[in-house]
Structures are given as C-alpha cells and as structure tokens.
Short mmCIF file of C-alpha atoms in Angstrom, two decimals:
data_model
loop_
_atom_site.label_atom_id
_atom_site.label_comp_id
_atom_site.label_asym_id
_atom_site.label_seq_id
_atom_site.Cartn_x
_atom_site.Cartn_y
_atom_site.Cartn_z
CA UNK W 1 86.32 15.04 -13.15
CA UNK W 2 85.63 11.62 -13.96
CA UNK W 3 85.27 10.66 -17.80
CA UNK W 4 82.62 8.00 -18.78
CA UNK W 5 81.47 5.48 -21.68
CA UNK W 6 78.03 5.04 -20.47
CA UNK W 7 75.60 7.28 -22.83
CA UNK W 8 72.43 8.25 -20.89
CA UNK W 9 68.87 8.44 -21.91
CA UNK W 10 68.86 10.30 -25.95
CA UNK W 11 71.58 12.12 -27.73
CA UNK W 12 73.22 15.62 -27.31
CA UNK W 13 71.53 18.59 -27.51
CA UNK W 14 75.64 20.45 -28.30
CA UNK W 15 78.36 21.72 -25.73
CA UNK W 16 75.22 23.45 -23.27
CA UNK W 17 73.57 20.74 -22.10
CA UNK W 18 73.22 16.88 -23.11
CA UNK W 19 69.46 16.25 -24.66
CA UNK W 20 67.26 13.89 -22.44
CA UNK W 21 64.71 11.48 -22.96
CA UNK W 22 62.82 12.97 -25.85
CA UNK W 23 61.20 9.32 -27.19
CA UNK W 24 60.51 8.08 -23.85
CA UNK W 25 58.81 11.54 -22.71
CA UNK W 26 55.83 10.99 -19.72
CA UNK W 27 52.55 12.13 -21.02
CA UNK W 28 52.38 15.44 -20.78
CA UNK W 29 50.17 15.96 -17.69
CA UNK W 30 46.79 18.79 -18.48
CA UNK W 31 47.56 22.33 -18.36
CA UNK W 32 46.29 24.20 -14.57
CA UNK W 33 45.09 26.86 -14.46
CA UNK W 34 44.52 29.51 -11.52
CA UNK W 35 41.85 29.22 -9.04
CA UNK W 36 41.13 33.43 -9.76
CA UNK W 37 40.68 35.75 -11.78
CA UNK W 38 42.95 38.18 -10.93
CA UNK W 39 45.93 39.23 -12.77
CA UNK W 40 49.27 37.30 -11.97
CA UNK W 41 51.73 39.86 -9.47
CA UNK W 42 54.42 38.80 -12.51
CA UNK W 43 51.91 40.97 -14.97
CA UNK W 44 51.11 43.67 -12.46
CA UNK W 45 55.98 43.71 -11.82
CA UNK W 46 56.51 42.92 -16.54
CA UNK W 47 58.63 45.54 -18.21
CA UNK W 48 56.29 47.41 -21.41
CA UNK W 49 58.32 47.61 -24.20
CA UNK W 50 57.67 49.78 -27.23
CA UNK W 51 56.63 47.50 -30.68
CA UNK W 52 58.04 48.79 -33.73
CA UNK W 53 60.63 48.16 -35.87
CA UNK W 54 63.05 45.76 -33.61
CA UNK W 55 66.27 43.64 -34.65
CA UNK W 56 67.31 40.46 -34.88
CA UNK W 57 70.74 38.61 -34.97
CA UNK W 58 74.05 40.35 -36.37
CA UNK W 59 76.14 40.87 -38.75
CA UNK W 60 79.56 39.12 -36.94
CA UNK W 61 78.29 36.07 -36.16
CA UNK W 62 81.05 34.52 -33.78
CA UNK W 63 79.55 30.58 -33.75
CA UNK W 64 77.29 30.87 -37.55
CA UNK W 65 77.01 26.92 -37.07
CA UNK W 66 73.72 27.86 -34.52
CA UNK W 67 72.37 30.86 -36.66
CA UNK W 68 73.17 34.00 -36.32
CA UNK W 69 73.16 36.12 -38.64
CA UNK W 70 72.40 38.09 -40.98
CA UNK W 71 71.19 40.41 -39.48
CA UNK W 72 67.64 41.38 -40.23
CA UNK W 73 64.61 44.47 -38.31
CA UNK W 74 61.09 42.74 -37.79
CA UNK W 75 58.02 43.93 -36.13
CA UNK W 76 56.50 44.01 -33.31
CA UNK W 77 53.64 44.85 -31.41
CA UNK W 78 53.90 46.22 -27.71
CA UNK W 79 53.87 43.48 -24.63
CA UNK W 80 55.40 43.60 -21.80
CA UNK W 81 58.26 41.30 -20.30
CA UNK W 82 59.37 40.15 -16.56
CA UNK W 83 62.38 42.01 -15.57
CA UNK W 84 64.02 38.86 -13.86
CA UNK W 85 63.92 34.97 -14.82
CA UNK W 86 60.91 32.91 -12.90
CA UNK W 87 62.49 33.24 -9.69
CA UNK W 88 62.03 29.68 -7.56
CA UNK W 89 59.79 31.31 -5.18
CA UNK W 90 57.05 32.46 -8.19
CA UNK W 91 57.66 27.95 -9.26
CA UNK W 92 56.27 27.43 -5.49
CA UNK W 93 54.30 29.24 -5.23
CA UNK W 94 53.62 27.88 -8.40
CA UNK W 95 54.02 23.74 -7.80
CA UNK W 96 51.39 24.94 -3.89
CA UNK W 97 48.86 26.19 -5.81
CA UNK W 98 48.11 23.22 -7.88
CA UNK W 99 50.79 20.37 -7.50
CA UNK W 100 52.56 20.53 -10.23
CA UNK W 101 55.08 17.86 -10.48
CA UNK W 102 57.94 19.16 -13.84
CA UNK W 103 59.45 16.99 -16.04
CA UNK W 104 62.18 15.76 -14.10
CA UNK W 105 59.99 14.80 -10.95
CA UNK W 106 57.76 12.53 -13.04
CA UNK W 107 61.25 11.12 -14.61
CA UNK W 108 63.08 10.65 -11.80
CA UNK W 109 66.31 12.58 -12.28
CA UNK W 110 68.11 16.17 -13.78
CA UNK W 111 71.47 16.74 -15.21
CA UNK W 112 74.07 18.03 -12.87
CA UNK W 113 76.78 19.91 -13.32
CA UNK W 114 79.82 18.31 -12.13
CA UNK W 115 81.22 20.60 -10.03
CA UNK W 116 77.55 20.69 -8.55
CA UNK W 117 77.73 16.87 -6.85
CA UNK W 118 78.38 16.89 -3.67
CA UNK W 119 79.96 14.09 -2.24
CA UNK W 120 77.01 12.63 -0.77
CA UNK W 121 76.00 11.86 -4.00
CA UNK W 122 76.29 9.00 -6.49
CA UNK W 123 76.61 9.87 -9.65
CA UNK W 124 80.16 9.13 -11.73
CA UNK W 125 79.66 9.01 -14.58
CA UNK W 126 78.92 11.71 -17.11
CA UNK W 127 77.43 11.76 -20.21
CA UNK W 128 79.79 10.72 -23.07
CA UNK W 129 81.07 14.00 -25.15
CA UNK W 130 79.84 16.60 -22.74
CA UNK W 131 81.26 14.37 -20.11
CA UNK W 132 81.60 17.52 -17.37
CA UNK W 133 76.94 16.66 -16.99
CA UNK W 134 75.44 13.86 -14.68
CA UNK W 135 72.47 12.26 -14.78
CA UNK W 136 72.09 13.53 -10.76
CA UNK W 137 68.64 10.71 -9.76
CA UNK W 138 66.53 12.88 -7.08
CA UNK W 139 68.08 16.45 -8.72
CA UNK W 140 64.41 18.35 -9.64
CA UNK W 141 63.58 22.08 -8.90
CA UNK W 142 63.54 21.70 -5.58
CA UNK W 143 66.69 18.91 -5.31
CA UNK W 144 69.18 21.60 -7.23
CA UNK W 145 72.28 19.58 -7.20
CA UNK W 146 70.53 16.35 -5.74
CA UNK W 147 68.20 14.56 -2.68
CA UNK W 148 69.48 16.04 0.45
CA UNK W 149 71.10 19.43 -1.01
CA UNK W 150 68.79 21.76 0.64
CA UNK W 151 71.59 24.68 0.84
CA UNK W 152 72.09 24.98 -2.79
CA UNK W 153 68.15 26.94 -3.37
CA UNK W 154 67.78 30.25 -3.22
CA UNK W 155 65.03 32.05 -3.11
CA UNK W 156 65.47 34.89 -5.10
CA UNK W 157 67.64 32.86 -6.85
CA UNK W 158 66.21 31.50 -10.75
CA UNK W 159 63.94 28.71 -10.50
CA UNK W 160 66.03 25.98 -12.66
CA UNK W 161 65.32 22.24 -13.92
CA UNK W 162 62.37 23.76 -15.53
CA UNK W 163 61.16 22.03 -19.39
CA UNK W 164 59.91 24.19 -22.61
CA UNK W 165 57.55 22.12 -21.14
CA UNK W 166 57.26 22.79 -17.61
CA UNK W 167 58.06 26.81 -18.39
CA UNK W 168 54.84 26.97 -20.97
CA UNK W 169 52.67 25.36 -17.64
CA UNK W 170 54.24 27.41 -15.69
CA UNK W 171 53.80 31.04 -17.69
CA UNK W 172 49.42 30.10 -18.69
CA UNK W 173 49.48 29.22 -15.14
CA UNK W 174 50.94 32.69 -14.70
CA UNK W 175 48.51 34.10 -17.47
CA UNK W 176 51.40 34.99 -19.92
CA UNK W 177 53.34 33.23 -22.39
CA UNK W 178 57.57 32.57 -23.65
CA UNK W 179 58.72 35.66 -25.42
CA UNK W 180 59.31 34.80 -29.07
CA UNK W 181 63.72 35.10 -29.99
CA UNK W 182 62.71 38.92 -31.09
CA UNK W 183 61.03 39.80 -27.96
CA UNK W 184 63.37 38.35 -25.96
CA UNK W 185 66.17 39.86 -28.39
CA UNK W 186 64.95 43.60 -28.36
CA UNK W 187 63.96 43.72 -25.34
CA UNK W 188 67.89 42.36 -24.60
CA UNK W 189 69.15 45.58 -26.26
CA UNK W 190 67.75 47.57 -24.67
CA UNK W 191 67.77 50.73 -26.87
CA UNK W 192 71.28 50.31 -27.80
CA UNK W 193 70.34 48.73 -31.52
CA UNK W 194 72.81 46.23 -32.64
CA UNK W 195 74.92 45.98 -30.04
CA UNK W 196 76.30 42.20 -28.72
CA UNK W 197 75.52 42.50 -25.44
CA UNK W 198 72.31 44.95 -23.44
CA UNK W 199 75.85 47.02 -22.30
CA UNK W 200 77.24 47.21 -25.02
CA UNK W 201 79.86 46.03 -27.26
CA UNK W 202 82.95 45.33 -24.26
CA UNK W 203 83.94 42.24 -23.66
CA UNK W 204 83.49 40.20 -20.21
CA UNK W 205 87.28 39.14 -19.11
CA UNK W 206 88.91 36.38 -17.02
CA UNK W 207 91.22 40.11 -15.58
CA UNK W 208 88.95 43.08 -14.60
CA UNK W 209 84.92 43.71 -16.68
CA UNK W 210 82.61 40.94 -15.47
CA UNK W 211 79.00 43.06 -15.82
CA UNK W 212 77.76 39.07 -15.93
CA UNK W 213 77.12 35.51 -14.22
CA UNK W 214 79.30 33.21 -17.22
CA UNK W 215 82.48 31.28 -16.30
CA UNK W 216 85.75 32.94 -15.00
CA UNK W 217 88.86 30.48 -15.61
CA UNK W 218 89.48 26.59 -16.99
CA UNK W 219 86.08 25.33 -18.56
CA UNK W 220 85.26 22.70 -17.09
CA UNK W 221 87.57 21.97 -14.30
CA UNK W 222 88.11 25.68 -12.98
CA UNK W 223 86.13 27.91 -12.32
CA UNK W 224 87.72 31.22 -10.87
CA UNK W 225 84.03 32.86 -9.94
CA UNK W 226 85.66 36.67 -10.30
CA UNK W 227 81.81 38.28 -11.05
CA UNK W 228 80.59 36.25 -7.45
CA UNK W 229 79.20 33.31 -7.79
CA UNK W 230 79.83 30.07 -9.48
CA UNK W 231 77.00 29.05 -9.92
CA UNK W 232 73.54 30.96 -10.33
CA UNK W 233 72.74 34.46 -8.76
CA UNK W 234 69.66 36.20 -7.88
CA UNK W 235 67.85 37.45 -10.72
CA UNK W 236 68.24 40.89 -9.56
CA UNK W 237 72.00 40.64 -9.63
CA UNK W 238 74.27 42.62 -11.98
CA UNK W 239 72.95 45.93 -13.35
CA UNK W 240 69.64 46.29 -15.13
CA UNK W 241 70.23 47.40 -19.42
CA UNK W 242 68.41 50.40 -20.11
CA UNK W 243 65.02 49.00 -20.47
CA UNK W 244 65.22 47.62 -16.97
CA UNK W 245 65.81 43.71 -17.60
CA UNK W 246 68.06 41.74 -15.16
CA UNK W 247 69.91 39.29 -16.33
CA UNK W 248 69.02 39.34 -19.82
CA UNK W 249 72.85 37.28 -21.08
CA UNK W 250 74.75 35.15 -18.05
CA UNK W 251 73.20 33.19 -15.25
CA UNK W 252 71.04 31.27 -17.48
CA UNK W 253 69.48 29.42 -20.42
CA UNK W 254 65.69 31.20 -20.93
CA UNK W 255 63.60 29.36 -23.02
CA UNK W 256 61.66 31.16 -25.90
CA UNK W 257 58.01 30.18 -27.50
CA UNK W 258 60.01 29.08 -29.96
CA UNK W 259 61.32 26.00 -32.23
CA UNK W 260 64.80 25.26 -33.22
CA UNK W 261 65.74 26.85 -36.95
CA UNK W 262 68.50 27.56 -39.12
CA UNK W 263 67.80 28.24 -42.04
CA UNK W 264 70.42 26.54 -44.73
CA UNK W 265 70.61 25.10 -48.08
CA UNK W 266 73.48 22.92 -46.92
CA UNK W 267 73.83 19.26 -46.30
CA UNK W 268 75.16 19.72 -43.16
CA UNK W 269 73.07 21.92 -41.27
CA UNK W 270 70.18 20.20 -42.82
CA UNK W 271 71.52 16.36 -41.16
CA UNK W 272 71.50 18.64 -37.76
CA UNK W 273 68.30 20.03 -38.00
CA UNK W 274 66.96 16.30 -39.12
CA UNK W 275 68.21 15.47 -35.40
CA UNK W 276 66.76 18.06 -33.47
CA UNK W 277 63.68 18.03 -34.81
CA UNK W 278 61.19 19.34 -32.42
CA UNK W 279 63.74 20.91 -29.90
CA UNK W 280 62.73 24.78 -28.84
CA UNK W 281 64.78 28.25 -29.34
CA UNK W 282 67.11 29.47 -25.92
CA UNK W 283 68.60 32.51 -25.26
CA UNK W 284 70.76 33.60 -23.80
CA UNK W 285 73.76 31.55 -22.26
CA UNK W 286 74.50 31.05 -18.71
CA UNK W 287 76.52 30.66 -15.58
CA UNK W 288 78.45 28.37 -18.00
CA UNK W 289 79.79 30.02 -21.31
CA UNK W 290 82.96 31.58 -21.53
CA UNK W 291 84.31 32.58 -24.52
CA UNK W 292 87.15 29.79 -25.40
CA UNK W 293 84.02 26.92 -25.30
CA UNK W 294 80.81 28.67 -25.49
CA UNK W 295 80.28 31.20 -27.11
CA UNK W 296 76.44 31.83 -26.52
CA UNK W 297 76.46 34.92 -23.62
CA UNK W 298 75.05 37.04 -26.66
CA UNK W 299 72.21 38.50 -27.05
CA UNK W 300 72.74 37.25 -30.46
CA UNK W 301 73.67 33.92 -29.57
CA UNK W 302 71.21 30.76 -29.63
CA UNK W 303 71.13 27.20 -28.62
CA UNK W 304 68.75 24.80 -28.28
CA UNK W 305 67.75 21.50 -26.57
CA UNK W 306 64.25 19.22 -26.50
CA UNK W 307 61.64 20.03 -24.51
CA UNK W 308 61.58 17.66 -22.08
CA UNK W 309 64.95 18.30 -21.08
CA UNK W 310 66.24 19.38 -17.84
CA UNK W 311 69.68 20.75 -16.06
CA UNK W 312 70.71 23.19 -13.47
CA UNK W 313 72.07 26.25 -15.58
CA UNK W 314 68.87 26.44 -17.65
CA UNK W 315 65.21 28.95 -16.71
CA UNK W 316 62.92 31.19 -18.13
CA UNK W 317 60.67 34.71 -18.25
CA UNK W 318 57.41 35.43 -19.10
CA UNK W 319 56.28 38.04 -21.71
CA UNK W 320 52.17 39.11 -21.85
CA UNK W 321 49.85 40.44 -24.93
CA UNK W 322 49.36 44.60 -23.68
#
C-alpha cells in the first residue's frame, strides 16, 4: 500500500472515510418525483416500529470524542423502517425511472479502499492521513471499484458510492425519508434495551464469533475475511435482530437525516465541529471497521461526513411515516 503526500480536494472526514468536495460541489439537481401515486415497494416491505420511550447513546462510551454519551431516553412516534439497506437493484430502478445522476457520476470520481482497486485501474495515491483510501476516476454506484469492474456489482448488495444528497433524492422519490438517529438506534436495539450490538453485548472477534460483516485481521493491510466477506455482503446476510432488521452494524455505513453534532463546551470539540460544519450523521460502521482501529460497529457509535462524500462502504436505508 503506497503512501502519498498528494492531497485530494477537501478535508478528511475522520478515520472512517475521507470527506470529498464540499466547497466545489456542482449544483444539486431537483428532487425526482415518481410517475405514479402507488406506494413504493420498499414501503410495503418496511417493518413497523412502535413508538414510545426509546434509548439513544450509551453510558459507557468507547469513543467519547464522537459524542456517544450520555445514555438518554426520547419519545418516538411509530414509524416504518426498511429491513435492509437500499440495494443495487433498488437503486437501479430509481435511476432507470428518473435518469438521476449521482454526485460521484457528476464529479467523475469517488473514493475506493486500496485493496478493492484492481491492477488495471490507475489510483496510485492515497489520501494523506488515511492512505488506504484512493481517489478513483470513474468509480460510482455501477462501477464500484472503477472503470470495467462490473464483477463487483451485485443486485442484492447495498448500493454504495451514494452521497447524503443522493440518498435524500432516492428517499423523496420513494415516498420515504432518512431515519433520525433515535429511530435508527431504537430499531437497531431490536427490543434488547441498553446493549452494545443488535444481538447483545458480546463483542465480535477474530477467532470464532463473527455475527456481522466487519474486518478481521490487521487493518488496513490484511483482512482474514472470517465472516465470509472481504467487501460488502448481501443486504440480507447474517441473522436479523429481534425486530427483523438486517446488518444494522457492519457491512455499510448508513446516512441519517441529521447533522453531525457533538454537544460540548470543550474548545477542542467546538473547533472540530467548526471544521465539520454541514456534515451529516452516519450510523452502523462498515466492513472496514475493527476494534483496533474504528470500533464504530456499535449501536451508539457515530460518524460524520460532508453531504457530497461518497465511498465504497457507505449506503442508507429508508424510513416511512405511519
């Protein structure tokens, strides 16, 4: 993995993913509407989550600098949430119906993890500080690892290389929206209450317990793939949680409706938030997370990135009002 001192456009978004091109973003196209008033199939398949008092955050933060604490209770109305992230097949139907062009397509490039870049794709330079991320010209939701990489596209896998703006456009077209952080966490807990993961409190490991799609091995050099996947897994891989939701942690990060905020009076935190003005909140971690590097595949974990950033490990799921 080659190190480079070349900078990409824009600041880095943190250890989980680089931010891209917020200052130079092209104009966002109008929100696409559906040609029919019939409910979108994703609404029909969405699961109802009852409202009431719900938990958000944790009393035992592992990354307190991300604003994981405190543990608090909020009141939610009932809502619907997709059991999986939006898949490539779902997104293809959206593109075919609307002609929408994603931000990665309009910019002409996106970020690809170094091990996913095939030999024929020219991407020699890493992002300073997170050199495992490579700017790849021609990478987008269809061409996941760059030009002529159709073998990486699977209809039942999560769509990736979608920005927050792209996810919001899809949600509008489908008659839904992105979930709030509280809605996302409440669904992820699956009725278990104050737990670290959708299955409970047992930590995944590099030996014999892999309940989700994360990294096993030495990040970022060697992925053992003990969970069966070196990159994305199918959206319905692994066991669902108690509410029927798949891959609420691991696999791909999921955009939420909210800005990324950390409430603190500390000057260092306020300075960090000033640098991340306009960033959006993501939840769940991805196939690139490992406890030694990015222990963010926990329910309370959080990350933020610019709304036009796109990578090979970021997707979304839909919420619907009842």
